[in-house]
PDB file of C-alpha atoms in Angstrom:
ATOM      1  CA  UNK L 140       0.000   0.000   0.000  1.00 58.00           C
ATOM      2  CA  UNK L 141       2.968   2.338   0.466  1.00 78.00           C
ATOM      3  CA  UNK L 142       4.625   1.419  -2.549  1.00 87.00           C
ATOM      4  CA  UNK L 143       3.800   1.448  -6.418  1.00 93.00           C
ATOM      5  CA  UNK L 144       2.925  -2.117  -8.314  1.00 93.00           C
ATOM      6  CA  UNK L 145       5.192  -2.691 -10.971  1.00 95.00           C
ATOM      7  CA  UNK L 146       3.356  -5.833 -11.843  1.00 93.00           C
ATOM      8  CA  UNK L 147       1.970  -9.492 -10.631  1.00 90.00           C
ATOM      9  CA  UNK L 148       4.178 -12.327 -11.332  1.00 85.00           C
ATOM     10  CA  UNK L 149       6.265 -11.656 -14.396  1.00 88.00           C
ATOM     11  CA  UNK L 150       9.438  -9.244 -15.040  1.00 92.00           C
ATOM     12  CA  UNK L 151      12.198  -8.368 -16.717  1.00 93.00           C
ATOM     13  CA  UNK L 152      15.210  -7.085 -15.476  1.00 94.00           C
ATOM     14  CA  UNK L 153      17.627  -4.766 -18.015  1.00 93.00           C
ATOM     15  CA  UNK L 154      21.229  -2.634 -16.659  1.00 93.00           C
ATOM     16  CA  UNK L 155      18.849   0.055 -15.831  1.00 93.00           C
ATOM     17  CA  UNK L 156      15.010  -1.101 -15.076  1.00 95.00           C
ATOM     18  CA  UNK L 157      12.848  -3.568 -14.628  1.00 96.00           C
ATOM     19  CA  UNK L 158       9.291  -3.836 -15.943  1.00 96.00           C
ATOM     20  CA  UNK L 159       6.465  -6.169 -16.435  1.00 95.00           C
ATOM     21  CA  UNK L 160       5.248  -8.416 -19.058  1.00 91.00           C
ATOM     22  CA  UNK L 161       1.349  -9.499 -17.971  1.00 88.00           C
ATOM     23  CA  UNK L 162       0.213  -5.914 -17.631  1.00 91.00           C
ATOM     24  CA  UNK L 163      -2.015  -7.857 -15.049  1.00 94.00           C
ATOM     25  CA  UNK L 164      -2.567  -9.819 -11.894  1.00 95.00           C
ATOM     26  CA  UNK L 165      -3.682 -13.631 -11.352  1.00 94.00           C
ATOM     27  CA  UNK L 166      -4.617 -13.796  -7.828  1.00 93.00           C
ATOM     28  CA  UNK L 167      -6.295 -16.425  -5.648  1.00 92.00           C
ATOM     29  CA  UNK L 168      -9.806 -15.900  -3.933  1.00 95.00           C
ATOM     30  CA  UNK L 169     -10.677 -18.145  -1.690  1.00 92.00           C
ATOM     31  CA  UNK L 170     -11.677 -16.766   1.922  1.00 93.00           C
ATOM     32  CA  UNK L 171     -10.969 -13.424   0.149  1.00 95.00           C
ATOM     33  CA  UNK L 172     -12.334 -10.520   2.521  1.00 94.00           C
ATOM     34  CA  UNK L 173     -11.889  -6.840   2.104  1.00 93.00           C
ATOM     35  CA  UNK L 174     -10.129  -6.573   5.677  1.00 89.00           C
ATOM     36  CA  UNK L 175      -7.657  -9.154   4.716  1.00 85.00           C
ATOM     37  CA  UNK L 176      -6.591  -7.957   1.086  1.00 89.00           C
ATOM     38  CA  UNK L 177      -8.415  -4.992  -0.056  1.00 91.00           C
ATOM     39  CA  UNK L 178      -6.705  -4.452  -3.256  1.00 91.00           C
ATOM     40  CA  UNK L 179      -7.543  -7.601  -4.490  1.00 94.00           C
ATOM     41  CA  UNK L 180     -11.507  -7.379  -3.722  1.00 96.00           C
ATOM     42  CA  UNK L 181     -11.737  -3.757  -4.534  1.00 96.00           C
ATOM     43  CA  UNK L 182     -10.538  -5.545  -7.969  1.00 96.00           C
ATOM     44  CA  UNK L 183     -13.154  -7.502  -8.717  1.00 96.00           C
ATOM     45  CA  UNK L 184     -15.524  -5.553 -10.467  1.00 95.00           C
ATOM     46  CA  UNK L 185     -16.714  -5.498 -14.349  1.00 95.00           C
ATOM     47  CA  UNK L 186     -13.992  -5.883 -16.383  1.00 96.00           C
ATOM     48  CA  UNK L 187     -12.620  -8.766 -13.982  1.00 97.00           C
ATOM     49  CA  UNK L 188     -12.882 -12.496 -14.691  1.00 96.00           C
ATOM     50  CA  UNK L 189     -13.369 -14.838 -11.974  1.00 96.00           C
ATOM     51  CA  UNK L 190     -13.525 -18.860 -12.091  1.00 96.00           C
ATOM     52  CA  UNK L 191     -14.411 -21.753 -10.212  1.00 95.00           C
ATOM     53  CA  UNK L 192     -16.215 -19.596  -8.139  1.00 94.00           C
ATOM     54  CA  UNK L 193     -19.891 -20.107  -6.715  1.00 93.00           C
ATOM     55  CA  UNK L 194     -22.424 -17.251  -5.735  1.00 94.00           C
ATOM     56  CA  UNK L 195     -24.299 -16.881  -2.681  1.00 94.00           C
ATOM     57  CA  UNK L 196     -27.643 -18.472  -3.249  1.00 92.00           C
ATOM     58  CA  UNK L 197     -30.754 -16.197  -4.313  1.00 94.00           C
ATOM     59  CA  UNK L 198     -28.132 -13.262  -4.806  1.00 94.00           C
ATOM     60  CA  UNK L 199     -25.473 -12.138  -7.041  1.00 90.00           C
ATOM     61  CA  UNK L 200     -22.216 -11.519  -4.513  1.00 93.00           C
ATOM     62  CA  UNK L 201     -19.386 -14.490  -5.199  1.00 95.00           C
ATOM     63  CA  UNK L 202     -19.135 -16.965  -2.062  1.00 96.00           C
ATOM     64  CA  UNK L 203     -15.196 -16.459  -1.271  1.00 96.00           C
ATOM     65  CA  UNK L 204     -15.495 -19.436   1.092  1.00 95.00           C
ATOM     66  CA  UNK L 205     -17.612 -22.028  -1.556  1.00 95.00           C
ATOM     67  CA  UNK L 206     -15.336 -25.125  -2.325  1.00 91.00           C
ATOM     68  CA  UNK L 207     -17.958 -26.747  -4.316  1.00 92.00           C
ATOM     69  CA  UNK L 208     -15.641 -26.753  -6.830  1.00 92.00           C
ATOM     70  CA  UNK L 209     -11.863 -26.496  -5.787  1.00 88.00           C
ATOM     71  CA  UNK L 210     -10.021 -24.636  -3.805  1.00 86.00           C
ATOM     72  CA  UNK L 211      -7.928 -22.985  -6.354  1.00 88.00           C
ATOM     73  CA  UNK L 212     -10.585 -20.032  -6.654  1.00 94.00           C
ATOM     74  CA  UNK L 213      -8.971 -17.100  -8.868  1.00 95.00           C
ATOM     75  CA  UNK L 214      -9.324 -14.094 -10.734  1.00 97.00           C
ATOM     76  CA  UNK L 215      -7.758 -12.279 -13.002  1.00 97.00           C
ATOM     77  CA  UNK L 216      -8.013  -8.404 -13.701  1.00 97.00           C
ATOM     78  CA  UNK L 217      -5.589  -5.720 -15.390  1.00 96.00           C
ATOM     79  CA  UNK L 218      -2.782  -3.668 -13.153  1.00 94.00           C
ATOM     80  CA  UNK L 219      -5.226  -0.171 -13.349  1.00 93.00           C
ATOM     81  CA  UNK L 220      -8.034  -1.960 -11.368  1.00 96.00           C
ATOM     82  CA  UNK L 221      -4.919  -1.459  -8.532  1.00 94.00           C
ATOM     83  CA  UNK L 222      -5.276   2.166  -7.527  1.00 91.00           C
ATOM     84  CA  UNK L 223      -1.413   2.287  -6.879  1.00 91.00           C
ATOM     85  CA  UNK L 224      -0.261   0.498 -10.164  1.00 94.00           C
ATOM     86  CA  UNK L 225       2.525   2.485 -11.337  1.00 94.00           C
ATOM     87  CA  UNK L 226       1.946   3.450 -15.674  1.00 93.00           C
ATOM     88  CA  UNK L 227       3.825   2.439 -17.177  1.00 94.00           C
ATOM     89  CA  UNK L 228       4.809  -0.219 -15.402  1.00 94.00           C
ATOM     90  CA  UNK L 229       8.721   0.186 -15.382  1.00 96.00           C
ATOM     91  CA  UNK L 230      10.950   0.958 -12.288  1.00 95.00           C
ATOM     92  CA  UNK L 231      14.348   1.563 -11.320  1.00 94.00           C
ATOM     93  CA  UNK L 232      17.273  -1.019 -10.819  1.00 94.00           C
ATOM     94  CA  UNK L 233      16.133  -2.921  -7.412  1.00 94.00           C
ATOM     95  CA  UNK L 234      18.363  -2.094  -3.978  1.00 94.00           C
ATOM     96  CA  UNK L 235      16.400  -5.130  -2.512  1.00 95.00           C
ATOM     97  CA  UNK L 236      14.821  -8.613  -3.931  1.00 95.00           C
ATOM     98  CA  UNK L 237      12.643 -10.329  -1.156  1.00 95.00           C
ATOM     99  CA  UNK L 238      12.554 -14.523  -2.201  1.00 94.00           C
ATOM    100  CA  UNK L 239       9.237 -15.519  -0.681  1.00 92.00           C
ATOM    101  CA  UNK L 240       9.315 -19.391   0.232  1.00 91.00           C
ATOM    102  CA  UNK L 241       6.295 -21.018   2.486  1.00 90.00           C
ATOM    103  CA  UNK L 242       8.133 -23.038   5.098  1.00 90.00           C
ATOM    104  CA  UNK L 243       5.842 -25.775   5.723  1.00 87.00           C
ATOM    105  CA  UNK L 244       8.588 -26.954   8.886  1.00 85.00           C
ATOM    106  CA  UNK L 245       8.629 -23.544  11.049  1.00 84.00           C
ATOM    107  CA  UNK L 246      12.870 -23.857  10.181  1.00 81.00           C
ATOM    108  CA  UNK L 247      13.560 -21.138   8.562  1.00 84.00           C
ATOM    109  CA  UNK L 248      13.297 -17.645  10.286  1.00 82.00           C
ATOM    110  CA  UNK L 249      10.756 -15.096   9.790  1.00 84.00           C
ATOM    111  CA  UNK L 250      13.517 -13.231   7.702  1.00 86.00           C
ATOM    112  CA  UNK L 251      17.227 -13.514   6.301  1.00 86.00           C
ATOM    113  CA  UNK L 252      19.701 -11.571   4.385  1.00 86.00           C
ATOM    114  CA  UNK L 253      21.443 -13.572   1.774  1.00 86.00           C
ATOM    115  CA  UNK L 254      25.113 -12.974   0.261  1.00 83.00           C
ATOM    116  CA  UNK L 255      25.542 -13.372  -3.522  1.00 86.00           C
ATOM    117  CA  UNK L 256      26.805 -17.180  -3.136  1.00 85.00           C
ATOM    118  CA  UNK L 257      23.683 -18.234  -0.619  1.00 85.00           C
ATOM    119  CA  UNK L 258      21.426 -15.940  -2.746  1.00 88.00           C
ATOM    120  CA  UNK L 259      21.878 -18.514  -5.635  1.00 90.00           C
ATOM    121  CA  UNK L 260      21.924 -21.331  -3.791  1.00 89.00           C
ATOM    122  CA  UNK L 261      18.667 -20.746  -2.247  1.00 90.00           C
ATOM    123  CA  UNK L 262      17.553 -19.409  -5.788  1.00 93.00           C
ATOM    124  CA  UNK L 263      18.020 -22.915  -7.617  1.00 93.00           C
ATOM    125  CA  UNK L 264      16.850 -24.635  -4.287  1.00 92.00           C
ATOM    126  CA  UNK L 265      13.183 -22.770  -5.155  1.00 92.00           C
ATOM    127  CA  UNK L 266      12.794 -24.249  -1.152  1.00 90.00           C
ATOM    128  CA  UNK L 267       8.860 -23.809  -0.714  1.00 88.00           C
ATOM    129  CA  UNK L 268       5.606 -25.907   0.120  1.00 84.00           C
ATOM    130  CA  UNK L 269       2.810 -26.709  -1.846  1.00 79.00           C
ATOM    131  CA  UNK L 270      -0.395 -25.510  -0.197  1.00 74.00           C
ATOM    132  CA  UNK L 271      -4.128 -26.544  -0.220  1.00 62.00           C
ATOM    133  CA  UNK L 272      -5.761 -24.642  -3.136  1.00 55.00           C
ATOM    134  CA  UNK L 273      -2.476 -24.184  -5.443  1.00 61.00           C
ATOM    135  CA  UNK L 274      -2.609 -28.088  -6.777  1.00 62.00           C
ATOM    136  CA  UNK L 275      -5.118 -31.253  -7.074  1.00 61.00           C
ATOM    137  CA  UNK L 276      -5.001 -33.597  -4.128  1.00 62.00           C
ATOM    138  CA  UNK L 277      -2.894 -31.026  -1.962  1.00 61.00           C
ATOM    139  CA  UNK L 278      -4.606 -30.653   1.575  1.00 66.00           C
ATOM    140  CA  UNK L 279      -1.961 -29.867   3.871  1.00 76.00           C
ATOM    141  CA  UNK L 280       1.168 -27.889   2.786  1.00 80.00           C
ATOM    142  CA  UNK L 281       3.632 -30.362   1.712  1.00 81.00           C
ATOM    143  CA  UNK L 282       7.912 -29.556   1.176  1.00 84.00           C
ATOM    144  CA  UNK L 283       8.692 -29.021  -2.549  1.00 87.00           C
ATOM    145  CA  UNK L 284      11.528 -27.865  -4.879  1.00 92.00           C
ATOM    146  CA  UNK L 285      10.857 -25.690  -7.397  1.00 91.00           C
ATOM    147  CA  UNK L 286      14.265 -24.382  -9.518  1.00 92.00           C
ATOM    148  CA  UNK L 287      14.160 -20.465  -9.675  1.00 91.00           C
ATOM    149  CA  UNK L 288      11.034 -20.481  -7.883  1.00 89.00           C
ATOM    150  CA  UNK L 289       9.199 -21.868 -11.451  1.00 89.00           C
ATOM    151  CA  UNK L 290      10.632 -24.750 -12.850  1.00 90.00           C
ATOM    152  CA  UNK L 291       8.323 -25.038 -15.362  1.00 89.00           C
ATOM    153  CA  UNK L 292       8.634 -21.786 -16.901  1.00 88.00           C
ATOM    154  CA  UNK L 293      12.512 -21.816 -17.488  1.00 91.00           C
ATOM    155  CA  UNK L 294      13.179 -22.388 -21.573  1.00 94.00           C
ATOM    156  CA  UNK L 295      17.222 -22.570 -20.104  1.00 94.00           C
ATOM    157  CA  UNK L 296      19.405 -24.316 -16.938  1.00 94.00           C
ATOM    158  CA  UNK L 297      18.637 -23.246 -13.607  1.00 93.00           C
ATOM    159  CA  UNK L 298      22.593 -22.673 -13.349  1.00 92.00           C
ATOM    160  CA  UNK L 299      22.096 -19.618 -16.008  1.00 94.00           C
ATOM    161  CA  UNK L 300      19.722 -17.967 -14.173  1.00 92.00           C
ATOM    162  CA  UNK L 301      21.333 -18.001 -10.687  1.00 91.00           C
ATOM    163  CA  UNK L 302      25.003 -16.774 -12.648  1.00 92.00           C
ATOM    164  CA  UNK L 303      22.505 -14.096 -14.068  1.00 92.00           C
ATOM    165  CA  UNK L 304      21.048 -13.325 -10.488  1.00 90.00           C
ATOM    166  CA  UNK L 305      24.543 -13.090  -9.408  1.00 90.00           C
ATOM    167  CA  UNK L 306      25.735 -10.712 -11.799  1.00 92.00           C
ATOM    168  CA  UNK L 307      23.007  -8.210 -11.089  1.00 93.00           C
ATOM    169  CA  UNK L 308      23.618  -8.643  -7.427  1.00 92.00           C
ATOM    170  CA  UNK L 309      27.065  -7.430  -7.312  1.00 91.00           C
ATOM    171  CA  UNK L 310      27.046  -5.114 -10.344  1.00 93.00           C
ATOM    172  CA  UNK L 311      23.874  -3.095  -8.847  1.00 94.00           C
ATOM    173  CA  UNK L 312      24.792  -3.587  -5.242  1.00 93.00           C
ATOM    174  CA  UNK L 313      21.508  -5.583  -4.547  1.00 94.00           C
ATOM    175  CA  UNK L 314      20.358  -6.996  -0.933  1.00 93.00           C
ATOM    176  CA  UNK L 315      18.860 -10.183  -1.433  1.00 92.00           C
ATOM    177  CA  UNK L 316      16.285 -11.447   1.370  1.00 92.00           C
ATOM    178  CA  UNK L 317      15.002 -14.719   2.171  1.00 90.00           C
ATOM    179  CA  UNK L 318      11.099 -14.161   3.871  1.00 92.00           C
ATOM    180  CA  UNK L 319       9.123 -16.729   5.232  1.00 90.00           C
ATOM    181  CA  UNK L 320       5.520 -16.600   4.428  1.00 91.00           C
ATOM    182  CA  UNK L 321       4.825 -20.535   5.964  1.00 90.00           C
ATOM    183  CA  UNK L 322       5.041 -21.467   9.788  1.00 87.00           C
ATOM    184  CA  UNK L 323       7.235 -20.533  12.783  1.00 83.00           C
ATOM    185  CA  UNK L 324       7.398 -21.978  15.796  1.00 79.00           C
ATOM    186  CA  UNK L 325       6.720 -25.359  14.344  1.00 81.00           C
ATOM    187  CA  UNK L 326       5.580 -27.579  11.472  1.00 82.00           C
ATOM    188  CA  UNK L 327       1.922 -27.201  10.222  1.00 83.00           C
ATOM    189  CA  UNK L 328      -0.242 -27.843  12.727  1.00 84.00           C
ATOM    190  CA  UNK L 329       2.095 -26.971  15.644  1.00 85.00           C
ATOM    191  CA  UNK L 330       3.377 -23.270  14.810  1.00 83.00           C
ATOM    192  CA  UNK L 331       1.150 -20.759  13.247  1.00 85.00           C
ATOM    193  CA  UNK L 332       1.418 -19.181   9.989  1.00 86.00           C
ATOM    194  CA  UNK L 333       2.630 -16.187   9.190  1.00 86.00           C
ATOM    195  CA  UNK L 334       0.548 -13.401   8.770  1.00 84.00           C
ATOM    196  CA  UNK L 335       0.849 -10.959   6.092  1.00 81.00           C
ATOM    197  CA  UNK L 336       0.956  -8.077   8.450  1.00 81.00           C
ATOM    198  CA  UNK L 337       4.012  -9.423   9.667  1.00 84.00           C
ATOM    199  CA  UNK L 338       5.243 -10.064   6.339  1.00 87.00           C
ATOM    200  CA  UNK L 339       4.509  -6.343   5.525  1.00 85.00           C
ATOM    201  CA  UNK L 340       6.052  -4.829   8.308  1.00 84.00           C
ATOM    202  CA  UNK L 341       9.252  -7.369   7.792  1.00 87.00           C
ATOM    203  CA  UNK L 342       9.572  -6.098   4.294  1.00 89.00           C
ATOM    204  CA  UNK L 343       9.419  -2.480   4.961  1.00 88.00           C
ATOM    205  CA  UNK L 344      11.733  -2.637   7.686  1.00 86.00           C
ATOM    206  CA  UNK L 345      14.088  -4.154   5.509  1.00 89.00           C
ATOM    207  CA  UNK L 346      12.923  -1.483   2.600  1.00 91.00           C
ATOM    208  CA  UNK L 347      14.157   1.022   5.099  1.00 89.00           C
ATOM    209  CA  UNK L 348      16.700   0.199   6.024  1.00 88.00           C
ATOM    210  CA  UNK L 349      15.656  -0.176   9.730  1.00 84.00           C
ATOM    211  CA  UNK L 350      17.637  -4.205   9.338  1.00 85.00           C
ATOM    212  CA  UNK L 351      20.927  -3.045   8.310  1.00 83.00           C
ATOM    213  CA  UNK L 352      22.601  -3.177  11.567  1.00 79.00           C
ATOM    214  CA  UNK L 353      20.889  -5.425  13.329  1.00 77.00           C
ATOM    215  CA  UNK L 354      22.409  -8.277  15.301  1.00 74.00           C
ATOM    216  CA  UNK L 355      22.555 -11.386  13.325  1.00 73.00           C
ATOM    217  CA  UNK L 356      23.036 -15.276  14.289  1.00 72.00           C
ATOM    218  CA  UNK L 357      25.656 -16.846  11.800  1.00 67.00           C
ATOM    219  CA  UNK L 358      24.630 -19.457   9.868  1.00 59.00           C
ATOM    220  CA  UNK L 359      26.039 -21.941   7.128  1.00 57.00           C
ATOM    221  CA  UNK L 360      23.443 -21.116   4.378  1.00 53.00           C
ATOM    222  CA  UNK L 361      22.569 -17.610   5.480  1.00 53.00           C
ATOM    223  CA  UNK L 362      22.905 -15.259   8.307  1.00 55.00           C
ATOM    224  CA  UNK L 363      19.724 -15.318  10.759  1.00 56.00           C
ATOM    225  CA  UNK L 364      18.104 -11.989  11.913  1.00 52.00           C
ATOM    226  CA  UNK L 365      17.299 -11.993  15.536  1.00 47.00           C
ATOM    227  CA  UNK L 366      15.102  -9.259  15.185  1.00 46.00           C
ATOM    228  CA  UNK L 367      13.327  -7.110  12.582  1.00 48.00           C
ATOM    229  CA  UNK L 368      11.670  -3.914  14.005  1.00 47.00           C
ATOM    230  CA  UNK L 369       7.672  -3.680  13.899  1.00 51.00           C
ATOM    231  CA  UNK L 370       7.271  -7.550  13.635  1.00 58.00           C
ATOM    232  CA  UNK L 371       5.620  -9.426  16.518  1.00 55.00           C
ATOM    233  CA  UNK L 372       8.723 -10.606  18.652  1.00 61.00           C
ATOM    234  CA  UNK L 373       7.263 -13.766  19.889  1.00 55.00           C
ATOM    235  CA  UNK L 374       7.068 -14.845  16.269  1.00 54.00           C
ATOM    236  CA  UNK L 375      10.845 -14.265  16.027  1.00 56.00           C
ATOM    237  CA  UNK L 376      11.890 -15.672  19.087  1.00 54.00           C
ATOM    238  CA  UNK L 377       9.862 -18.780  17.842  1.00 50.00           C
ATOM    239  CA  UNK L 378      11.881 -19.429  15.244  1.00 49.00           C
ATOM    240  CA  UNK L 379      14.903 -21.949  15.679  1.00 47.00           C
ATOM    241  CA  UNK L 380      18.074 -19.746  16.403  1.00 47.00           C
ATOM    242  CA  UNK L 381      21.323 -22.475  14.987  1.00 41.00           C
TER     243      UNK L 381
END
């Protein structure tokens, strides 16, 4: 909300911008409420295509919590039905990526900063879980490893695109961050999933700057932050600390 979309999903990345391809956003519905993402219902309005989707009966509003049939309720709609879509949709050179991975485990920490080397590694890992609603038969959030974060999009190696990643990193001074959207303080079931709130505030502090000289807890794979200003501590001090 305090930032400008560039776009959805899909982006290119040039010496001296990056922009967006879709000129549109694919988003998922189900349980959607204005309180808990009101960009994405304010969306839906003519103009908007919606599927799998049922209606309320005797009325004309769209059930957000129907199942009846699947769970993988979308809708698609262009960038202007955002009111802070940036036209056209190009920006600046990033100072800060932000890999999102669903950590079905409660492992990783709520947030990480990444060098170059880990950045890639964690890059062609494409660590995340598959959730209920994303994929037939899925019903619990299951581990999964997905190269690049979309295997099945990538016409070349995952090895070219982390060297690319690389490259960008050091040549544009980039901070790389590793977020986790899943569960801390345990696996599914146990710990409790993130919420986006947190998520938010993570991502802004990091945006400015607020995480830059915070303590850190060294790790192998990447460094763990201790703390993250305007994120609920508990949900930090949940998460394992090795």
């Amino acid at each position: 909300p305090n930032r400008l979309l560039i776009g959805d999903d899909e982006h290119g990345w040039t010496d001296d911008a990056v922009f967006n391809f879709e000129g549109g956003c694919y988003a998922k519905t189900i349980d959607l409420s204005e309180e808990k993402e009101p960009e994405i219902f304010r969306a839906i309005k003519p103009g908007a295509l919606v599927e799998n989707t049922s209606f309320i009966e005797g009325t004309k509003k769209i059930d957000f919590s129907s199942k009846a049939i699947t769970e993988n309720t979308r809708v698609s709609y262009p960038l202007t039905f955002i009111s802070n879509a940036l036209e056209p949709s190009i920006g600046k050179t990033p100072k800060n990526i932000f890999f999102l991975t669903a950590d079905a485990y409660g492992i990783l920490p709520p947030i990480s900063k990444l060098t170059p080397g880990q950045a890639m590694y964690q890059f062609i890992s494409g660590y995340t879980a598959k959730v209920a609603g994303t994929e037939a038969g899925v019903t619990e959030p299951k581990a999964t490893f997905s190269a690049c974060f979309g295997a099945p999009f990538l016409p070349l190696h995952p090895g070219k695109y982390a060297a690319m990643l690389g490259e960008k990193m050091k040549a544009h001074n980039v901070n790389i961050w590793l977020v986790n959207t899943g569960w801390s303080g345990g696996p599914y079931g146990v710990g409790q999933r993130m919420k986006l709130s947190y998520t938010r505030a993570m991502i802004t502090a990091a945006l400015e700057g607020k995480l830059d000289n915070v303590e850190y807890v060294a790790h192998k794979t990447f460094g763990m932050i201790k703390y993250a200003s305007g994120v609920n501590e508990e949900i930090l001090a949940a998460a394992p600390q090795v």
